[in-house]
């Protein structure tokens, strides 16, 4: 089949309002031959939350230079295994979306205001896609490295006027009986942290869910009953910090391990399954301008891609979508004589900025701060730099510390600026950006992916791939 015939036969129009021509992703024409007539029994939707293009590029470069082999995501492009597209990520209220509206665009198929979960600007609720698939007999679930009640998993699952109602979202998950839910967020399930005093995990157990609280219990699990796994009080630890802590390594599963177990729990279901896999702490690391956290969270997501693609290559009835909901902080490697050597210094980092800054206290000495950064990041701070860091702990520094998930007001912004001359990595902000983002698809229906889509188009794209009419 020549290129002109392929484009003619496999092109589809975008949904109304996208204002784009019917263009087909130009990456992998053979997908039309392999999957063109097949129906997607399973769908795995993978989200590296808050992933700017620079995050993807630097992670691939980091892996190439340290291990001689790049990322799974980029290898899918290089090997022409997937259809590749760009996605417009705006919300109803802004050119720059938050994660709630971003996930709701996929979940409900409609753009909603930032902060909302599948509730339109006029108050209209839109049925989330996992509820639609569950009504059609499929098993459904989400796994994430942030609270399972957080915006991105919730956007696939429930309706709520505010993303902040996480305790209520935990209740909704039980009532809706999603089949597999795993991540952090224990504070939204335990009686000592909930305002209503309810022990939600006991409620799940009373309703015949299997409840797991640690990695060993998860990996040993053989049952295919409904499952909820909650492994930490808030978000899970950053991957690079977890790897240096034997207790955390034993307690907390990786994203790849959660994805693998979720697939195992649902794969035998005769009607198939739909699973969202989110690396939520890519976004948190970007908010903190924390380069070690960012790259290693993206690597953890990449390992989950490997697990998912291994399954999808063996099970040709599985559609895989890999994307992000928005950019964040737009980090990048900056030109300079020492750019190569500076970037390679990241290979010596064994802890995140967050971990280091939590190890500093108001009574710490400048020498201690200098030794801490030298030992864990091979960065030599001068005495004035160390004193300025300490100023944030003693109240002397008034500059905003920066970082959305920075409850302790640690000096993320200042440290990121200090690191720039040592790593050659720069950031444009500490918040979301309105960029078009990467999107890849493999499996049944992937040949129909246009080269440019609105985020809302993916809702119908998934239903069409599964041959389910959007009538609910």
GROMACS .gro file of C-alpha atoms in nm:
model
  472
    1UNK     CA    1   0.000   0.000   0.000
    2UNK     CA    2   0.155   0.336  -0.099
    3UNK     CA    3   0.161   0.635   0.134
    4UNK     CA    4  -0.122   0.820  -0.043
    5UNK     CA    5  -0.350   0.515  -0.027
    6UNK     CA    6  -0.261   0.457   0.337
    7UNK     CA    7  -0.348   0.812   0.436
    8UNK     CA    8  -0.672   0.794   0.242
    9UNK     CA    9  -0.778   0.463   0.391
   10UNK     CA   10  -0.678   0.516   0.752
   11UNK     CA   11  -0.737   0.888   0.809
   12UNK     CA   12  -1.025   0.992   1.033
   13UNK     CA   13  -1.178   1.331   1.102
   14UNK     CA   14  -1.129   1.490   1.440
   15UNK     CA   15  -1.424   1.567   1.659
   16UNK     CA   16  -1.611   1.890   1.603
   17UNK     CA   17  -1.438   2.201   1.727
   18UNK     CA   18  -1.078   2.085   1.691
   19UNK     CA   19  -1.029   2.298   1.378
   20UNK     CA   20  -0.768   2.059   1.243
   21UNK     CA   21  -0.759   1.859   0.920
   22UNK     CA   22  -0.785   1.482   0.913
   23UNK     CA   23  -0.419   1.389   0.944
   24UNK     CA   24  -0.290   1.049   1.043
   25UNK     CA   25   0.017   1.008   1.261
   26UNK     CA   26   0.306   0.943   1.028
   27UNK     CA   27   0.513   0.710   1.241
   28UNK     CA   28   0.415   0.349   1.168
   29UNK     CA   29   0.215   0.255   0.858
   30UNK     CA   30   0.253  -0.117   0.934
   31UNK     CA   31   0.016  -0.075   1.229
   32UNK     CA   32  -0.271  -0.039   0.983
   33UNK     CA   33  -0.183  -0.379   0.838
   34UNK     CA   34  -0.136  -0.547   1.178
   35UNK     CA   35  -0.425  -0.397   1.375
   36UNK     CA   36  -0.653  -0.219   1.129
   37UNK     CA   37  -0.944  -0.462   1.148
   38UNK     CA   38  -0.906  -0.563   1.513
   39UNK     CA   39  -1.107  -0.457   1.816
   40UNK     CA   40  -0.937  -0.348   2.137
   41UNK     CA   41  -1.037  -0.590   2.411
   42UNK     CA   42  -0.801  -0.419   2.658
   43UNK     CA   43  -0.685  -0.058   2.687
   44UNK     CA   44  -0.389   0.062   2.894
   45UNK     CA   45  -0.365   0.440   2.918
   46UNK     CA   46  -0.027   0.560   3.045
   47UNK     CA   47   0.027   0.912   3.182
   48UNK     CA   48   0.358   1.071   3.277
   49UNK     CA   49   0.190   1.358   3.458
   50UNK     CA   50   0.341   1.701   3.392
   51UNK     CA   51   0.600   1.572   3.143
   52UNK     CA   52   0.749   1.849   2.930
   53UNK     CA   53   0.933   1.745   2.616
   54UNK     CA   54   1.259   1.839   2.789
   55UNK     CA   55   1.188   1.579   3.057
   56UNK     CA   56   1.151   1.306   2.797
   57UNK     CA   57   1.461   1.422   2.606
   58UNK     CA   58   1.687   1.456   2.911
   59UNK     CA   59   1.580   1.119   3.048
   60UNK     CA   60   1.662   0.951   2.719
   61UNK     CA   61   2.000   1.130   2.710
   62UNK     CA   62   2.071   1.037   3.072
   63UNK     CA   63   2.002   0.669   3.000
   64UNK     CA   64   2.207   0.675   2.680
   65UNK     CA   65   2.509   0.828   2.850
   66UNK     CA   66   2.493   0.618   3.167
   67UNK     CA   67   2.385   0.279   3.028
   68UNK     CA   68   2.438   0.306   2.653
   69UNK     CA   69   2.068   0.247   2.589
   70UNK     CA   70   1.794   0.507   2.570
   71UNK     CA   71   1.438   0.512   2.695
   72UNK     CA   72   1.160   0.270   2.607
   73UNK     CA   73   0.941   0.559   2.492
   74UNK     CA   74   1.194   0.695   2.243
   75UNK     CA   75   1.278   0.344   2.123
   76UNK     CA   76   0.913   0.302   2.024
   77UNK     CA   77   0.957   0.603   1.796
   78UNK     CA   78   1.293   0.491   1.663
   79UNK     CA   79   1.166   0.140   1.588
   80UNK     CA   80   0.846   0.278   1.429
   81UNK     CA   81   0.631   0.061   1.655
   82UNK     CA   82   0.375   0.328   1.740
   83UNK     CA   83   0.169   0.603   1.590
   84UNK     CA   84   0.292   0.940   1.713
   85UNK     CA   85   0.085   1.253   1.760
   86UNK     CA   86   0.075   1.593   1.928
   87UNK     CA   87  -0.202   1.684   2.168
   88UNK     CA   88  -0.355   2.019   2.263
   89UNK     CA   89  -0.400   2.017   2.642
   90UNK     CA   90  -0.613   2.326   2.721
   91UNK     CA   91  -0.902   2.322   2.969
   92UNK     CA   92  -1.237   2.503   2.950
   93UNK     CA   93  -1.110   2.782   3.174
   94UNK     CA   94  -0.751   2.823   3.058
   95UNK     CA   95  -0.496   2.757   2.785
   96UNK     CA   96  -0.297   2.593   3.066
   97UNK     CA   97  -0.474   2.297   3.222
   98UNK     CA   98  -0.442   2.147   3.566
   99UNK     CA   99  -0.440   1.770   3.614
  100UNK     CA  100  -0.808   1.750   3.710
  101UNK     CA  101  -0.930   1.914   3.389
  102UNK     CA  102  -0.661   1.734   3.189
  103UNK     CA  103  -0.768   1.389   3.303
  104UNK     CA  104  -1.136   1.484   3.278
  105UNK     CA  105  -1.087   1.569   2.911
  106UNK     CA  106  -0.999   1.204   2.856
  107UNK     CA  107  -1.235   1.072   3.121
  108UNK     CA  108  -1.551   1.262   3.032
  109UNK     CA  109  -1.470   1.371   2.678
  110UNK     CA  110  -1.547   1.735   2.755
  111UNK     CA  111  -1.327   2.025   2.860
  112UNK     CA  112  -1.405   2.137   3.215
  113UNK     CA  113  -1.271   2.419   3.431
  114UNK     CA  114  -0.943   2.369   3.613
  115UNK     CA  115  -1.005   2.204   3.949
  116UNK     CA  116  -1.316   2.016   3.833
  117UNK     CA  117  -1.355   1.643   3.776
  118UNK     CA  118  -1.596   1.565   3.491
  119UNK     CA  119  -1.829   1.849   3.586
  120UNK     CA  120  -1.879   2.106   3.310
  121UNK     CA  121  -1.867   2.484   3.356
  122UNK     CA  122  -2.248   2.487   3.373
  123UNK     CA  123  -2.256   2.213   3.636
  124UNK     CA  124  -2.338   1.929   3.396
  125UNK     CA  125  -2.180   1.596   3.502
  126UNK     CA  126  -2.024   1.379   3.232
  127UNK     CA  127  -2.001   1.004   3.283
  128UNK     CA  128  -1.632   0.910   3.327
  129UNK     CA  129  -1.486   0.657   3.088
  130UNK     CA  130  -1.404   0.386   3.344
  131UNK     CA  131  -1.768   0.386   3.448
  132UNK     CA  132  -1.865   0.348   3.082
  133UNK     CA  133  -1.631   0.055   3.031
  134UNK     CA  134  -1.743  -0.108   3.357
  135UNK     CA  135  -2.106  -0.081   3.245
  136UNK     CA  136  -2.002  -0.273   2.932
  137UNK     CA  137  -1.861  -0.556   3.142
  138UNK     CA  138  -1.490  -0.478   3.148
  139UNK     CA  139  -1.270  -0.475   3.455
  140UNK     CA  140  -1.126  -0.129   3.525
  141UNK     CA  141  -0.859   0.025   3.742
  142UNK     CA  142  -0.587   0.281   3.809
  143UNK     CA  143  -0.236   0.271   3.952
  144UNK     CA  144  -0.034   0.580   4.043
  145UNK     CA  145   0.264   0.706   4.243
  146UNK     CA  146   0.056   0.983   4.407
  147UNK     CA  147  -0.262   0.939   4.615
  148UNK     CA  148  -0.505   0.714   4.430
  149UNK     CA  149  -0.766   0.981   4.507
  150UNK     CA  150  -0.559   1.246   4.326
  151UNK     CA  151  -0.672   1.435   4.017
  152UNK     CA  152  -0.546   1.213   3.735
  153UNK     CA  153  -0.686   0.877   3.847
  154UNK     CA  154  -1.003   1.050   3.970
  155UNK     CA  155  -1.054   1.211   3.629
  156UNK     CA  156  -1.099   0.865   3.475
  157UNK     CA  157  -1.334   0.754   3.751
  158UNK     CA  158  -1.570   1.000   3.919
  159UNK     CA  159  -1.760   1.330   3.910
  160UNK     CA  160  -1.672   1.601   4.162
  161UNK     CA  161  -1.698   1.978   4.158
  162UNK     CA  162  -1.357   1.998   4.329
  163UNK     CA  163  -1.048   1.781   4.298
  164UNK     CA  164  -0.973   1.858   4.664
  165UNK     CA  165  -1.253   1.636   4.797
  166UNK     CA  166  -1.020   1.337   4.821
  167UNK     CA  167  -1.187   1.173   5.121
  168UNK     CA  168  -1.518   1.182   4.934
  169UNK     CA  169  -1.345   1.036   4.628
  170UNK     CA  170  -1.229   0.739   4.839
  171UNK     CA  171  -1.595   0.677   4.928
  172UNK     CA  172  -1.695   0.697   4.562
  173UNK     CA  173  -1.437   0.436   4.466
  174UNK     CA  174  -1.596   0.187   4.704
  175UNK     CA  175  -1.949   0.257   4.585
  176UNK     CA  176  -1.847   0.227   4.220
  177UNK     CA  177  -1.643  -0.090   4.288
  178UNK     CA  178  -1.350  -0.026   4.058
  179UNK     CA  179  -1.158  -0.350   4.026
  180UNK     CA  180  -0.797  -0.245   4.090
  181UNK     CA  181  -0.687   0.079   4.259
  182UNK     CA  182  -0.328   0.125   4.380
  183UNK     CA  183  -0.104   0.411   4.490
  184UNK     CA  184  -0.059   0.639   4.788
  185UNK     CA  185  -0.309   0.847   4.986
  186UNK     CA  186  -0.357   0.649   5.306
  187UNK     CA  187  -0.462   0.970   5.482
  188UNK     CA  188  -0.786   0.967   5.282
  189UNK     CA  189  -0.871   0.612   5.391
  190UNK     CA  190  -0.784   0.600   5.763
  191UNK     CA  191  -1.010   0.699   6.054
  192UNK     CA  192  -0.742   0.911   6.226
  193UNK     CA  193  -0.711   1.144   5.925
  194UNK     CA  194  -1.067   1.156   5.790
  195UNK     CA  195  -1.304   1.416   5.935
  196UNK     CA  196  -1.585   1.159   5.944
  197UNK     CA  197  -1.369   0.907   6.133
  198UNK     CA  198  -1.443   0.628   5.884
  199UNK     CA  199  -1.195   0.345   5.837
  200UNK     CA  200  -1.230   0.310   5.461
  201UNK     CA  201  -0.990   0.019   5.422
  202UNK     CA  202  -1.202  -0.185   5.665
  203UNK     CA  203  -1.505  -0.083   5.459
  204UNK     CA  204  -1.335  -0.215   5.146
  205UNK     CA  205  -1.254  -0.543   5.323
  206UNK     CA  206  -1.614  -0.580   5.440
  207UNK     CA  207  -1.716  -0.543   5.077
  208UNK     CA  208  -1.492  -0.833   4.970
  209UNK     CA  209  -1.200  -0.628   4.838
  210UNK     CA  210  -0.848  -0.754   4.891
  211UNK     CA  211  -0.657  -0.479   5.075
  212UNK     CA  212  -0.276  -0.467   5.053
  213UNK     CA  213  -0.051  -0.224   5.237
  214UNK     CA  214   0.302  -0.322   5.136
  215UNK     CA  215   0.512  -0.445   4.845
  216UNK     CA  216   0.566  -0.804   4.961
  217UNK     CA  217   0.192  -0.857   5.011
  218UNK     CA  218   0.126  -0.717   4.665
  219UNK     CA  219   0.387  -0.930   4.487
  220UNK     CA  220   0.267  -1.245   4.666
  221UNK     CA  221  -0.093  -1.182   4.566
  222UNK     CA  222  -0.253  -1.453   4.349
  223UNK     CA  223  -0.619  -1.362   4.376
  224UNK     CA  224  -0.819  -1.199   4.098
  225UNK     CA  225  -1.072  -1.045   4.336
  226UNK     CA  226  -1.122  -0.670   4.354
  227UNK     CA  227  -0.808  -0.508   4.490
  228UNK     CA  228  -0.708  -0.184   4.661
  229UNK     CA  229  -0.346  -0.117   4.753
  230UNK     CA  230  -0.246   0.192   4.953
  231UNK     CA  231   0.125   0.211   5.030
  232UNK     CA  232   0.200   0.549   5.187
  233UNK     CA  233   0.025   0.837   5.359
  234UNK     CA  234   0.049   1.080   5.067
  235UNK     CA  235   0.248   1.039   4.747
  236UNK     CA  236   0.492   0.749   4.727
  237UNK     CA  237   0.861   0.828   4.787
  238UNK     CA  238   1.065   0.949   4.493
  239UNK     CA  239   1.224   0.654   4.315
  240UNK     CA  240   1.586   0.762   4.365
  241UNK     CA  241   1.531   0.813   4.739
  242UNK     CA  242   1.342   0.485   4.772
  243UNK     CA  243   1.632   0.299   4.611
  244UNK     CA  244   1.869   0.424   4.884
  245UNK     CA  245   1.638   0.317   5.169
  246UNK     CA  246   1.606  -0.055   5.243
  247UNK     CA  247   1.288  -0.006   5.447
  248UNK     CA  248   1.115   0.192   5.174
  249UNK     CA  249   1.234  -0.051   4.906
  250UNK     CA  250   1.074  -0.336   5.098
  251UNK     CA  251   0.754  -0.144   5.173
  252UNK     CA  252   0.678   0.049   4.853
  253UNK     CA  253   0.624  -0.116   4.513
  254UNK     CA  254   0.749   0.047   4.195
  255UNK     CA  255   0.509   0.177   3.932
  256UNK     CA  256   0.616  -0.110   3.705
  257UNK     CA  257   0.536  -0.364   3.979
  258UNK     CA  258   0.193  -0.211   4.039
  259UNK     CA  259   0.120  -0.208   3.665
  260UNK     CA  260   0.229  -0.570   3.631
  261UNK     CA  261   0.011  -0.685   3.920
  262UNK     CA  262  -0.288  -0.485   3.796
  263UNK     CA  263  -0.259  -0.651   3.456
  264UNK     CA  264  -0.229  -0.995   3.617
  265UNK     CA  265  -0.541  -0.931   3.824
  266UNK     CA  266  -0.753  -0.834   3.523
  267UNK     CA  267  -0.605  -1.001   3.215
  268UNK     CA  268  -0.805  -1.325   3.241
  269UNK     CA  269  -1.140  -1.146   3.241
  270UNK     CA  270  -1.329  -1.259   2.927
  271UNK     CA  271  -1.457  -0.906   2.851
  272UNK     CA  272  -1.114  -0.748   2.891
  273UNK     CA  273  -0.998  -0.455   3.102
  274UNK     CA  274  -0.912  -0.086   3.096
  275UNK     CA  275  -0.626   0.041   3.312
  276UNK     CA  276  -0.479   0.386   3.373
  277UNK     CA  277  -0.110   0.392   3.478
  278UNK     CA  278   0.017   0.727   3.609
  279UNK     CA  279   0.360   0.847   3.713
  280UNK     CA  280   0.221   1.134   3.917
  281UNK     CA  281   0.544   1.237   4.082
  282UNK     CA  282   0.699   1.345   3.753
  283UNK     CA  283   0.467   1.641   3.798
  284UNK     CA  284   0.559   1.692   4.163
  285UNK     CA  285   0.931   1.686   4.078
  286UNK     CA  286   0.880   1.944   3.805
  287UNK     CA  287   0.689   2.169   4.047
  288UNK     CA  288   0.995   2.149   4.274
  289UNK     CA  289   1.248   2.198   3.991
  290UNK     CA  290   1.409   1.884   4.135
  291UNK     CA  291   1.615   1.739   3.852
  292UNK     CA  292   1.722   1.412   4.016
  293UNK     CA  293   1.364   1.342   4.122
  294UNK     CA  294   1.235   1.428   3.775
  295UNK     CA  295   1.466   1.208   3.571
  296UNK     CA  296   1.435   0.907   3.798
  297UNK     CA  297   1.055   0.932   3.812
  298UNK     CA  298   1.052   0.941   3.433
  299UNK     CA  299   1.278   0.634   3.432
  300UNK     CA  300   1.032   0.459   3.665
  301UNK     CA  301   0.755   0.543   3.419
  302UNK     CA  302   0.971   0.410   3.136
  303UNK     CA  303   1.010   0.077   3.317
  304UNK     CA  304   0.631   0.062   3.343
  305UNK     CA  305   0.613   0.122   2.966
  306UNK     CA  306   0.835  -0.185   2.923
  307UNK     CA  307   0.597  -0.398   3.133
  308UNK     CA  308   0.291  -0.274   2.945
  309UNK     CA  309   0.446  -0.313   2.601
  310UNK     CA  310   0.564  -0.666   2.680
  311UNK     CA  311   0.202  -0.754   2.756
  312UNK     CA  312   0.063  -0.570   2.453
  313UNK     CA  313   0.307  -0.727   2.207
  314UNK     CA  314   0.197  -1.072   2.327
  315UNK     CA  315  -0.171  -0.978   2.342
  316UNK     CA  316  -0.255  -0.820   2.009
  317UNK     CA  317  -0.600  -0.717   2.134
  318UNK     CA  318  -0.454  -0.450   2.366
  319UNK     CA  319  -0.446  -0.079   2.281
  320UNK     CA  320  -0.171   0.117   2.458
  321UNK     CA  321  -0.178   0.497   2.479
  322UNK     CA  322   0.126   0.680   2.620
  323UNK     CA  323   0.109   1.053   2.687
  324UNK     CA  324   0.100   1.333   2.944
  325UNK     CA  325  -0.172   1.573   3.054
  326UNK     CA  326   0.041   1.890   3.028
  327UNK     CA  327   0.396   2.019   3.045
  328UNK     CA  328   0.544   2.147   3.369
  329UNK     CA  329   0.833   2.389   3.426
  330UNK     CA  330   0.977   2.313   3.079
  331UNK     CA  331   1.323   2.197   3.194
  332UNK     CA  332   1.603   2.166   2.943
  333UNK     CA  333   1.974   2.113   2.893
  334UNK     CA  334   2.135   2.451   2.824
  335UNK     CA  335   2.425   2.522   2.589
  336UNK     CA  336   2.772   2.582   2.736
  337UNK     CA  337   3.131   2.458   2.722
  338UNK     CA  338   3.075   2.225   3.017
  339UNK     CA  339   2.723   2.108   2.923
  340UNK     CA  340   2.825   1.746   2.868
  341UNK     CA  341   3.028   1.712   3.186
  342UNK     CA  342   2.774   1.905   3.389
  343UNK     CA  343   2.483   1.691   3.270
  344UNK     CA  344   2.683   1.374   3.340
  345UNK     CA  345   2.720   1.490   3.702
  346UNK     CA  346   2.355   1.388   3.742
  347UNK     CA  347   2.471   1.027   3.724
  348UNK     CA  348   2.638   1.074   4.063
  349UNK     CA  349   2.327   1.209   4.238
  350UNK     CA  350   2.190   0.955   4.486
  351UNK     CA  351   1.914   1.168   4.643
  352UNK     CA  352   1.661   1.432   4.547
  353UNK     CA  353   1.672   1.795   4.650
  354UNK     CA  354   1.368   1.722   4.863
  355UNK     CA  355   1.555   1.456   5.061
  356UNK     CA  356   1.858   1.680   5.113
  357UNK     CA  357   1.652   1.980   5.219
  358UNK     CA  358   1.455   1.770   5.467
  359UNK     CA  359   1.788   1.665   5.619
  360UNK     CA  360   1.871   2.030   5.700
  361UNK     CA  361   1.737   2.202   6.013
  362UNK     CA  362   1.755   2.547   6.164
  363UNK     CA  363   2.045   2.442   6.390
  364UNK     CA  364   2.247   2.285   6.106
  365UNK     CA  365   2.585   2.440   6.027
  366UNK     CA  366   2.702   2.578   5.694
  367UNK     CA  367   2.967   2.306   5.687
  368UNK     CA  368   2.700   2.039   5.728
  369UNK     CA  369   2.505   2.179   5.433
  370UNK     CA  370   2.819   2.186   5.219
  371UNK     CA  371   2.910   1.829   5.311
  372UNK     CA  372   2.555   1.710   5.243
  373UNK     CA  373   2.550   1.840   4.885
  374UNK     CA  374   2.905   1.721   4.821
  375UNK     CA  375   2.831   1.369   4.942
  376UNK     CA  376   2.497   1.312   4.769
  377UNK     CA  377   2.516   1.530   4.456
  378UNK     CA  378   2.889   1.599   4.403
  379UNK     CA  379   2.812   1.972   4.418
  380UNK     CA  380   3.051   2.200   4.606
  381UNK     CA  381   2.865   2.493   4.758
  382UNK     CA  382   3.055   2.794   4.889
  383UNK     CA  383   2.994   2.922   5.239
  384UNK     CA  384   2.765   3.204   5.127
  385UNK     CA  385   2.546   2.962   4.930
  386UNK     CA  386   2.520   2.728   5.225
  387UNK     CA  387   2.431   3.019   5.455
  388UNK     CA  388   2.160   3.137   5.217
  389UNK     CA  389   2.005   2.787   5.217
  390UNK     CA  390   2.009   2.793   5.598
  391UNK     CA  391   1.840   3.132   5.589
  392UNK     CA  392   1.518   2.966   5.474
  393UNK     CA  393   1.515   2.761   5.794
  394UNK     CA  394   1.591   3.049   6.031
  395UNK     CA  395   1.350   3.295   5.872
  396UNK     CA  396   1.621   3.528   5.738
  397UNK     CA  397   1.537   3.465   5.372
  398UNK     CA  398   1.207   3.607   5.252
  399UNK     CA  399   1.218   3.494   4.888
  400UNK     CA  400   0.941   3.255   4.791
  401UNK     CA  401   1.063   2.897   4.827
  402UNK     CA  402   0.859   2.776   4.526
  403UNK     CA  403   0.697   2.446   4.442
  404UNK     CA  404   0.327   2.356   4.450
  405UNK     CA  405   0.374   2.046   4.669
  406UNK     CA  406   0.612   2.225   4.907
  407UNK     CA  407   0.423   2.221   5.235
  408UNK     CA  408   0.735   2.278   5.446
  409UNK     CA  409   0.842   2.581   5.238
  410UNK     CA  410   1.179   2.428   5.154
  411UNK     CA  411   1.407   2.638   4.929
  412UNK     CA  412   1.347   2.441   4.610
  413UNK     CA  413   1.372   2.744   4.383
  414UNK     CA  414   1.703   2.869   4.521
  415UNK     CA  415   1.865   2.525   4.512
  416UNK     CA  416   1.754   2.467   4.152
  417UNK     CA  417   1.915   2.798   4.056
  418UNK     CA  418   2.235   2.698   4.236
  419UNK     CA  419   2.243   2.363   4.057
  420UNK     CA  420   2.217   2.516   3.710
  421UNK     CA  421   2.590   2.598   3.691
  422UNK     CA  422   2.672   2.241   3.801
  423UNK     CA  423   2.422   2.050   3.583
  424UNK     CA  424   2.349   2.287   3.290
  425UNK     CA  425   1.978   2.223   3.345
  426UNK     CA  426   1.744   2.522   3.348
  427UNK     CA  427   1.373   2.572   3.417
  428UNK     CA  428   1.127   2.834   3.296
  429UNK     CA  429   0.897   2.821   3.600
  430UNK     CA  430   0.765   2.598   3.878
  431UNK     CA  431   0.423   2.543   3.727
  432UNK     CA  432   0.228   2.392   3.439
  433UNK     CA  433   0.277   2.504   3.080
  434UNK     CA  434   0.041   2.512   2.785
  435UNK     CA  435   0.256   2.320   2.537
  436UNK     CA  436   0.133   2.065   2.288
  437UNK     CA  437   0.251   1.729   2.423
  438UNK     CA  438   0.369   1.389   2.302
  439UNK     CA  439   0.120   1.111   2.238
  440UNK     CA  440   0.191   0.756   2.119
  441UNK     CA  441  -0.042   0.464   2.048
  442UNK     CA  442   0.009   0.092   1.979
  443UNK     CA  443  -0.242  -0.184   1.913
  444UNK     CA  444  -0.596  -0.203   1.775
  445UNK     CA  445  -0.720   0.140   1.670
  446UNK     CA  446  -0.375   0.299   1.684
  447UNK     CA  447  -0.362   0.333   1.306
  448UNK     CA  448  -0.656   0.575   1.333
  449UNK     CA  449  -0.468   0.822   1.552
  450UNK     CA  450  -0.453   1.166   1.390
  451UNK     CA  451  -0.125   1.359   1.388
  452UNK     CA  452  -0.282   1.632   1.600
  453UNK     CA  453  -0.563   1.591   1.854
  454UNK     CA  454  -0.747   1.777   2.126
  455UNK     CA  455  -0.722   1.604   2.462
  456UNK     CA  456  -1.100   1.542   2.454
  457UNK     CA  457  -1.066   1.342   2.130
  458UNK     CA  458  -0.906   1.054   2.320
  459UNK     CA  459  -1.232   0.975   2.499
  460UNK     CA  460  -1.408   0.879   2.175
  461UNK     CA  461  -1.086   0.733   2.036
  462UNK     CA  462  -1.081   0.473   2.316
  463UNK     CA  463  -1.452   0.391   2.285
  464UNK     CA  464  -1.419   0.354   1.907
  465UNK     CA  465  -1.117   0.125   1.942
  466UNK     CA  466  -1.322  -0.099   2.173
  467UNK     CA  467  -1.621  -0.074   1.936
  468UNK     CA  468  -1.843   0.069   2.208
  469UNK     CA  469  -2.104   0.326   2.112
  470UNK     CA  470  -2.094   0.644   2.318
  471UNK     CA  471  -2.455   0.608   2.435
  472UNK     CA  472  -2.493   0.605   2.813
   0.00000   0.00000   0.00000
